[in-house]
Short mmCIF file of C-alpha atoms and ligand atoms in Angstrom, two decimals:
data_model
loop_
_atom_site.label_atom_id
_atom_site.label_comp_id
_atom_site.label_asym_id
_atom_site.label_seq_id
_atom_site.Cartn_x
_atom_site.Cartn_y
_atom_site.Cartn_z
CA MET A 1209 0.79 13.25 -14.58
CA ILE A 1210 2.09 11.40 -11.53
CA ASP A 1211 1.64 8.07 -9.71
CA LEU A 1212 2.11 7.94 -5.94
CA HIS A 1213 1.50 4.24 -5.26
CA CYS A 1214 3.25 1.13 -6.61
CA HIS A 1215 5.02 -2.03 -5.43
CA SER A 1216 8.33 -3.67 -6.35
CA THR A 1217 9.95 -7.07 -5.78
CA PHE A 1218 10.94 -5.72 -2.34
CA SER A 1219 7.32 -6.41 -1.27
CA ASP A 1220 4.65 -8.03 -3.46
CA GLY A 1221 5.23 -6.53 -6.91
CA SER A 1222 6.84 -8.40 -9.81
CA ASP A 1223 9.11 -5.60 -11.13
CA THR A 1224 12.40 -4.55 -9.60
CA PRO A 1225 12.64 -0.96 -8.33
CA GLY A 1226 14.97 -0.06 -11.22
CA ARG A 1227 12.51 -1.40 -13.76
CA LEU A 1228 9.65 0.52 -12.12
CA ALA A 1229 11.64 3.73 -12.51
CA ARG A 1230 12.07 3.02 -16.23
CA LEU A 1231 8.40 2.07 -16.61
CA GLY A 1232 7.47 5.39 -14.99
CA GLU A 1233 9.54 7.20 -17.57
CA ALA A 1234 8.02 5.13 -20.40
CA ALA A 1235 4.52 5.98 -19.09
CA GLY A 1236 5.39 9.69 -19.37
CA LEU A 1237 5.05 10.34 -15.64
CA SER A 1238 6.55 13.48 -14.15
CA ALA A 1239 6.80 11.79 -10.72
CA LEU A 1240 6.55 8.27 -9.32
CA ALA A 1241 6.61 7.10 -5.67
CA LEU A 1242 7.59 3.56 -4.69
CA THR A 1243 5.41 2.45 -1.75
CA ASP A 1244 6.33 -1.12 -0.80
CA HIS A 1245 4.55 -2.78 2.14
CA ASP A 1246 6.48 -2.55 5.44
CA THR A 1247 9.88 -1.79 3.91
CA VAL A 1248 12.00 1.04 2.51
CA ASP A 1249 14.70 -1.38 1.35
CA GLY A 1250 13.82 -1.03 -2.34
CA LEU A 1251 14.24 2.74 -2.29
CA GLU A 1252 18.02 2.77 -2.66
CA GLU A 1253 17.87 1.00 -6.02
CA PHE A 1254 14.79 3.01 -7.04
CA LEU A 1255 16.19 6.45 -6.21
CA SER A 1256 19.58 5.65 -7.72
CA ALA A 1257 17.91 5.34 -11.15
CA GLN A 1258 17.34 9.10 -10.99
CA PRO A 1259 20.17 10.40 -13.13
CA GLU A 1260 19.08 8.21 -16.07
CA VAL A 1261 15.34 8.62 -15.54
CA THR A 1262 13.85 12.11 -15.80
CA THR A 1263 10.64 11.13 -13.95
CA ARG A 1264 11.02 12.45 -10.39
CA LEU A 1265 11.50 9.37 -8.22
CA LEU A 1266 10.04 9.71 -4.72
CA PRO A 1267 10.35 7.64 -1.54
CA GLY A 1268 7.30 6.07 0.08
CA VAL A 1269 5.97 3.12 2.05
CA GLU A 1270 2.61 1.40 2.72
CA ILE A 1271 1.62 0.33 6.24
CA SER A 1272 -1.49 -1.59 7.36
CA CYS A 1273 -3.52 -0.37 10.35
CA ALA A 1274 -6.45 -1.67 12.34
CA TYR A 1275 -9.42 0.70 12.12
CA LEU A 1276 -13.01 -0.08 13.12
CA GLY A 1277 -12.08 -3.75 13.33
CA ARG A 1278 -10.79 -3.92 9.77
CA SER A 1279 -7.57 -3.33 7.86
CA LEU A 1280 -6.94 0.22 6.68
CA HIS A 1281 -3.86 0.96 4.61
CA VAL A 1282 -1.80 4.12 5.01
CA LEU A 1283 0.82 5.49 2.63
CA GLY A 1284 3.83 7.36 3.98
CA LEU A 1285 4.91 9.64 1.14
CA LEU A 1286 8.31 11.35 1.10
CA VAL A 1287 9.58 9.47 4.16
CA GLU A 1288 13.32 9.69 4.76
CA PRO A 1289 14.59 6.27 3.57
CA GLU A 1290 17.65 6.24 5.82
CA ASP A 1291 15.88 7.22 9.08
CA PRO A 1292 17.16 4.56 11.54
CA ARG A 1293 14.24 4.74 13.95
CA PHE A 1294 11.74 4.38 11.10
CA ARG A 1295 13.68 1.45 9.65
CA ALA A 1296 13.68 -0.29 13.04
CA ARG A 1297 9.94 0.27 13.38
CA LEU A 1298 9.33 -1.27 9.94
CA ALA A 1299 11.55 -4.24 10.88
CA GLY A 1300 9.19 -4.78 13.84
CA LEU A 1301 6.22 -4.88 11.45
CA ARG A 1302 7.98 -7.47 9.31
CA GLY A 1303 8.46 -9.58 12.46
CA ARG A 1304 4.70 -9.50 13.10
CA ARG A 1305 4.20 -10.47 9.47
CA ASP A 1306 6.52 -13.51 9.87
CA HIS A 1307 4.59 -14.56 12.96
CA ARG A 1308 1.31 -14.35 11.02
CA ASN A 1309 2.82 -16.27 8.10
CA GLN A 1310 3.81 -19.16 10.39
CA ALA A 1311 0.22 -19.29 11.64
CA MET A 1312 -1.07 -19.37 8.05
CA VAL A 1313 1.22 -22.29 7.15
CA ALA A 1314 -0.09 -24.16 10.22
CA ARG A 1315 -3.67 -23.38 9.23
CA LEU A 1316 -3.11 -24.62 5.67
CA ASN A 1317 -1.45 -27.81 6.96
CA HIS A 1318 -4.46 -28.35 9.21
CA LEU A 1319 -6.69 -27.96 6.12
CA GLY A 1320 -4.74 -30.74 4.44
CA ILE A 1321 -2.31 -28.77 2.30
CA PRO A 1322 1.29 -29.90 2.84
CA ILE A 1323 2.82 -26.46 2.33
CA ARG A 1324 6.10 -25.52 3.99
CA MET A 1325 7.34 -22.03 4.79
CA GLU A 1326 10.40 -22.48 2.54
CA GLN A 1327 8.08 -22.96 -0.44
CA VAL A 1328 6.39 -19.63 0.27
CA VAL A 1329 9.64 -17.79 0.96
CA ALA A 1330 11.07 -19.13 -2.34
CA HIS A 1331 8.64 -16.80 -4.18
CA ALA A 1332 9.62 -13.69 -2.20
CA HIS A 1333 12.58 -11.51 -3.14
CA SER A 1334 13.07 -9.70 0.16
CA SER A 1335 12.24 -10.05 3.85
CA VAL A 1336 8.63 -9.07 3.11
CA VAL A 1337 6.72 -12.33 2.65
CA SER A 1338 3.11 -11.67 1.75
CA ARG A 1339 -0.06 -13.51 0.84
CA VAL A 1340 0.86 -12.90 -2.79
CA HIS A 1341 3.77 -15.30 -2.26
CA PHE A 1342 1.43 -17.78 -0.55
CA SER A 1343 -0.86 -17.57 -3.61
CA LEU A 1344 2.05 -18.44 -5.93
CA ALA A 1345 3.20 -21.34 -3.73
CA LEU A 1346 -0.35 -22.71 -3.43
CA THR A 1347 -0.71 -22.65 -7.21
CA GLU A 1348 2.62 -24.41 -7.64
CA LEU A 1349 1.49 -27.11 -5.19
CA GLY A 1350 -1.76 -27.62 -7.11
CA ALA A 1351 -3.90 -26.50 -4.17
CA ALA A 1352 -5.31 -23.81 -6.50
CA SER A 1353 -5.45 -23.49 -10.27
CA SER A 1354 -4.28 -19.86 -10.19
CA PRO A 1355 -3.10 -17.28 -7.65
CA GLU A 1356 -6.53 -15.61 -7.91
CA GLU A 1357 -8.20 -18.91 -7.01
CA ALA A 1358 -5.78 -19.33 -4.09
CA PHE A 1359 -7.12 -16.05 -2.69
CA ARG A 1360 -10.74 -17.02 -3.32
CA ARG A 1361 -10.42 -20.51 -1.92
CA TRP A 1362 -7.88 -20.21 0.89
CA ILE A 1363 -6.19 -16.96 1.82
CA GLY A 1364 -8.46 -14.06 0.88
CA ASP A 1365 -9.76 -11.92 3.77
CA SER A 1366 -12.66 -14.32 4.30
CA GLY A 1367 -10.76 -17.50 3.37
CA PRO A 1368 -10.31 -20.42 5.81
CA ALA A 1369 -6.50 -20.08 5.96
CA TYR A 1370 -6.37 -16.29 6.40
CA VAL A 1371 -4.83 -15.08 9.63
CA PRO A 1372 -4.82 -11.31 10.18
CA ARG A 1373 -1.67 -9.54 11.31
CA GLU A 1374 -1.43 -7.54 14.48
CA GLU A 1375 -1.70 -4.06 13.02
CA LEU A 1376 -0.90 -0.51 14.12
CA GLU A 1377 -3.36 2.14 15.25
CA PRO A 1378 -3.79 4.82 12.56
CA ALA A 1379 -2.46 7.48 14.95
CA GLU A 1380 0.67 5.41 15.51
CA ALA A 1381 1.25 4.92 11.77
CA ALA A 1382 0.72 8.64 11.15
CA ALA A 1383 3.17 9.57 13.92
CA TRP A 1384 5.84 7.17 12.63
CA ILE A 1385 5.50 8.59 9.12
CA ARG A 1386 5.60 12.23 10.33
CA GLU A 1387 8.60 11.48 12.51
CA ALA A 1388 10.35 10.08 9.43
CA GLY A 1389 9.68 13.36 7.61
CA GLY A 1390 6.83 11.96 5.50
CA VAL A 1391 3.17 12.69 4.85
CA PRO A 1392 0.55 10.10 5.91
CA VAL A 1393 -2.40 9.56 3.57
CA VAL A 1394 -5.12 6.92 3.67
CA ALA A 1395 -4.70 4.41 0.83
CA HIS A 1396 -7.73 3.37 -1.27
CA PRO A 1397 -10.53 4.23 1.21
CA GLY A 1398 -12.94 2.87 -1.41
CA ARG A 1399 -11.52 -0.59 -0.82
CA PHE A 1400 -12.03 -0.21 2.95
CA ALA A 1401 -15.69 0.73 2.49
CA GLY A 1402 -17.87 1.93 -0.37
CA ARG A 1403 -19.67 5.20 -0.92
CA ASN A 1404 -22.54 4.29 1.40
CA PHE A 1405 -20.21 4.27 4.39
CA ARG A 1406 -20.24 7.21 6.83
CA TRP A 1407 -17.08 8.62 5.30
CA ASP A 1408 -17.57 12.24 6.36
CA GLU A 1409 -17.37 11.25 10.01
CA SER A 1410 -14.65 8.59 9.64
CA MET A 1411 -12.39 10.63 7.41
CA ARG A 1412 -12.64 13.60 9.81
CA ASP A 1413 -11.67 11.17 12.55
CA LEU A 1414 -8.70 9.92 10.49
CA ARG A 1415 -7.66 13.53 9.82
CA ASN A 1416 -7.69 14.14 13.57
CA LEU A 1417 -5.50 11.05 13.94
CA GLY A 1418 -2.93 12.64 11.59
CA MET A 1419 -3.86 11.82 7.98
CA ALA A 1420 -3.22 14.67 5.55
CA GLY A 1421 -5.24 13.21 2.70
CA PHE A 1422 -6.47 10.06 1.04
CA GLU A 1423 -6.50 8.34 -2.32
CA ALA A 1424 -9.43 9.99 -4.07
CA ARG A 1425 -8.01 8.66 -7.30
CA TYR A 1426 -7.06 5.00 -7.51
CA GLY A 1427 -6.23 2.36 -10.12
CA ASP A 1428 -9.33 0.34 -9.30
CA TYR A 1429 -11.96 3.07 -8.76
CA GLY A 1430 -14.84 3.57 -11.14
CA PRO A 1431 -15.84 7.11 -12.24
CA ALA A 1432 -18.64 7.49 -9.66
CA GLU A 1433 -16.37 6.38 -6.83
CA GLU A 1434 -13.65 8.82 -7.92
CA ARG A 1435 -16.16 11.67 -8.11
CA TYR A 1436 -17.44 10.82 -4.62
CA PHE A 1437 -13.98 10.77 -3.04
CA LEU A 1438 -12.85 13.93 -4.87
CA GLU A 1439 -15.89 15.75 -3.45
CA LEU A 1440 -15.19 14.34 0.01
CA ALA A 1441 -11.59 15.62 -0.15
CA ASP A 1442 -12.82 19.02 -1.23
CA ARG A 1443 -15.44 19.15 1.54
CA LEU A 1444 -12.94 18.18 4.25
CA GLY A 1445 -10.02 20.18 2.89
CA MET A 1446 -7.84 17.10 2.62
CA ILE A 1447 -5.36 16.22 -0.13
CA ALA A 1448 -6.94 14.21 -2.98
CA CYS A 1449 -4.01 11.87 -3.42
CA GLY A 1450 -3.78 9.17 -6.05
CA GLY A 1451 -1.95 6.25 -7.56
CA SER A 1452 -2.29 3.02 -9.49
CA ASP A 1453 -1.23 0.45 -6.82
CA TYR A 1454 0.65 -1.24 -9.66
CA HIS A 1455 1.99 -4.72 -8.67
CA GLY A 1456 3.18 -5.88 -12.13
CA THR A 1457 1.96 -9.36 -13.01
CA HIS A 1458 0.82 -9.93 -9.41
CA LYS A 1459 -2.24 -7.76 -9.94
CA ALA A 1460 -3.52 -8.16 -13.49
CA GLY A 1461 -4.85 -5.32 -15.60
CA LEU A 1462 -3.29 -2.36 -13.78
CA ARG A 1463 -0.89 -0.03 -15.57
CA LEU A 1464 1.56 2.34 -13.95
CA GLY A 1465 0.13 5.86 -14.00
CA ALA A 1466 -3.08 4.76 -15.74
CA GLY A 1467 -4.60 2.05 -13.49
CA ARG A 1468 -7.33 0.30 -15.47
CA GLY A 1469 -7.02 3.05 -18.08
CA ASN A 1470 -8.72 6.15 -16.72
CA LEU A 1471 -6.49 7.15 -13.81
CA ARG A 1472 -5.04 10.68 -14.06
CA VAL A 1473 -3.24 12.16 -11.05
CA PRO A 1474 -2.28 15.79 -11.69
CA ASP A 1475 1.16 17.17 -10.75
CA SER A 1476 -0.52 19.66 -8.37
CA VAL A 1477 -1.14 16.79 -5.91
CA LEU A 1478 2.60 16.47 -5.37
CA THR A 1479 2.86 20.20 -4.67
CA GLU A 1480 0.23 19.77 -1.95
CA ILE A 1481 2.05 16.76 -0.48
CA GLU A 1482 5.29 18.74 -0.38
CA ARG A 1483 3.53 21.62 1.34
CA ALA A 1484 1.99 19.24 3.92
CA ARG A 1485 5.44 17.89 4.66
CA ARG A 1486 6.66 21.29 5.77
CA VAL A 1487 3.61 22.23 7.80
CA TYR A 1488 3.24 20.61 11.20
CA PRO A 1489 -0.12 18.77 11.27
CA ASP A 1490 -1.59 20.95 14.02
CA GLU A 1491 -0.88 24.11 12.03
CA ALA A 1492 -2.53 22.71 8.93
CA ARG A 1493 -6.02 23.01 10.35
P1 AMP B 207 -0.55 -9.44 3.24
O1 AMP B 207 0.03 -8.07 3.39
O2 AMP B 207 0.49 -10.50 3.34
O3 AMP B 207 -1.75 -9.69 4.12
O4 AMP B 207 -1.07 -9.56 1.73
C1 AMP B 207 -1.90 -8.57 1.22
C2 AMP B 207 -1.63 -8.43 -0.26
O5 AMP B 207 -2.22 -9.52 -0.96
C3 AMP B 207 -2.29 -7.18 -0.83
O6 AMP B 207 -1.41 -6.09 -0.76
C4 AMP B 207 -2.55 -7.57 -2.25
O7 AMP B 207 -1.38 -7.36 -3.01
C5 AMP B 207 -2.81 -9.06 -2.16
N1 AMP B 207 -4.24 -9.43 -2.09
C6 AMP B 207 -5.06 -9.37 -1.00
N2 AMP B 207 -6.28 -9.85 -1.29
C7 AMP B 207 -6.24 -10.25 -2.58
C8 AMP B 207 -7.19 -10.86 -3.47
N3 AMP B 207 -8.43 -11.16 -3.06
N4 AMP B 207 -6.79 -11.12 -4.74
C9 AMP B 207 -5.53 -10.82 -5.14
N5 AMP B 207 -4.59 -10.25 -4.36
C10 AMP B 207 -4.93 -9.97 -3.09
MN1 MN B 208 0.12 -5.54 -2.17
MN1 MN B 209 -3.07 -1.36 0.04
MN1 MN B 210 -0.53 -0.93 -2.31
#
């Protein structure tokens, strides 16, 4: 069993990369990928746990894209962590994120909440400052009774203080990931849109834009959703990727490797990802 999606303190998770590696081992995983938002900075610590941890530790990243007017997340699995061009591109994304964060502080101030950027940054452990850190700061300030309520009341996707980031095109994200030696897969399509969406058409489109697969298995999916996306992957000949999206205490109820309890990602998925890494996308079809 493997898990190809989780977050550390280098983005919006609550566990350090080293601890994640040990948790992967404790969960009995044969492989675990760290996929922090917009950064590969946690990978050095993560991968260096390898001699002690027998779980295969794999590099990854998660990038947000704009697709059909909404946010679509893309995982870059097996990217080369030291690739300088890729690192510079990710630094650019973090700059856009900072810009958005400033706008969110201004919006909150306008709504009567005297929050300062330093209070948000105090909850972050790296240069990735996310809405998770806003939710912690808002709770601390008493503007919400819990981080969950902070999302519901202020900063969730339809909240009054939410400001979207300027995001990449999916083709651009896929090209960046390929150029860094990785494999682009669509993260949690079920969170982008449910089963009633025209997925056959859109996922074919995303494949044409460079995606090798998508998360047909996911920490938060129910059985019917998983069945639907597994069939879609089969029909389109795309990789049925999967992971928990574990964030530690910042996303309650999710366990590494197991999600809400029923997640099972077979080792064969990693074999397919490794094969896709060697094959140039145009040859794969
Ligand atoms: P950002 O990348 O700064 O826009 O923040 C997005 C992150 O916030 C996601 O990766 C989740 O970890 C978290 N998040 C977004 N919406 C919610 C929500 N409604 N409840 C809890 N966490 C959320
Ligand atoms: Mn997150
Ligand atoms: Mn995501
Ligand atoms: Mn994620």
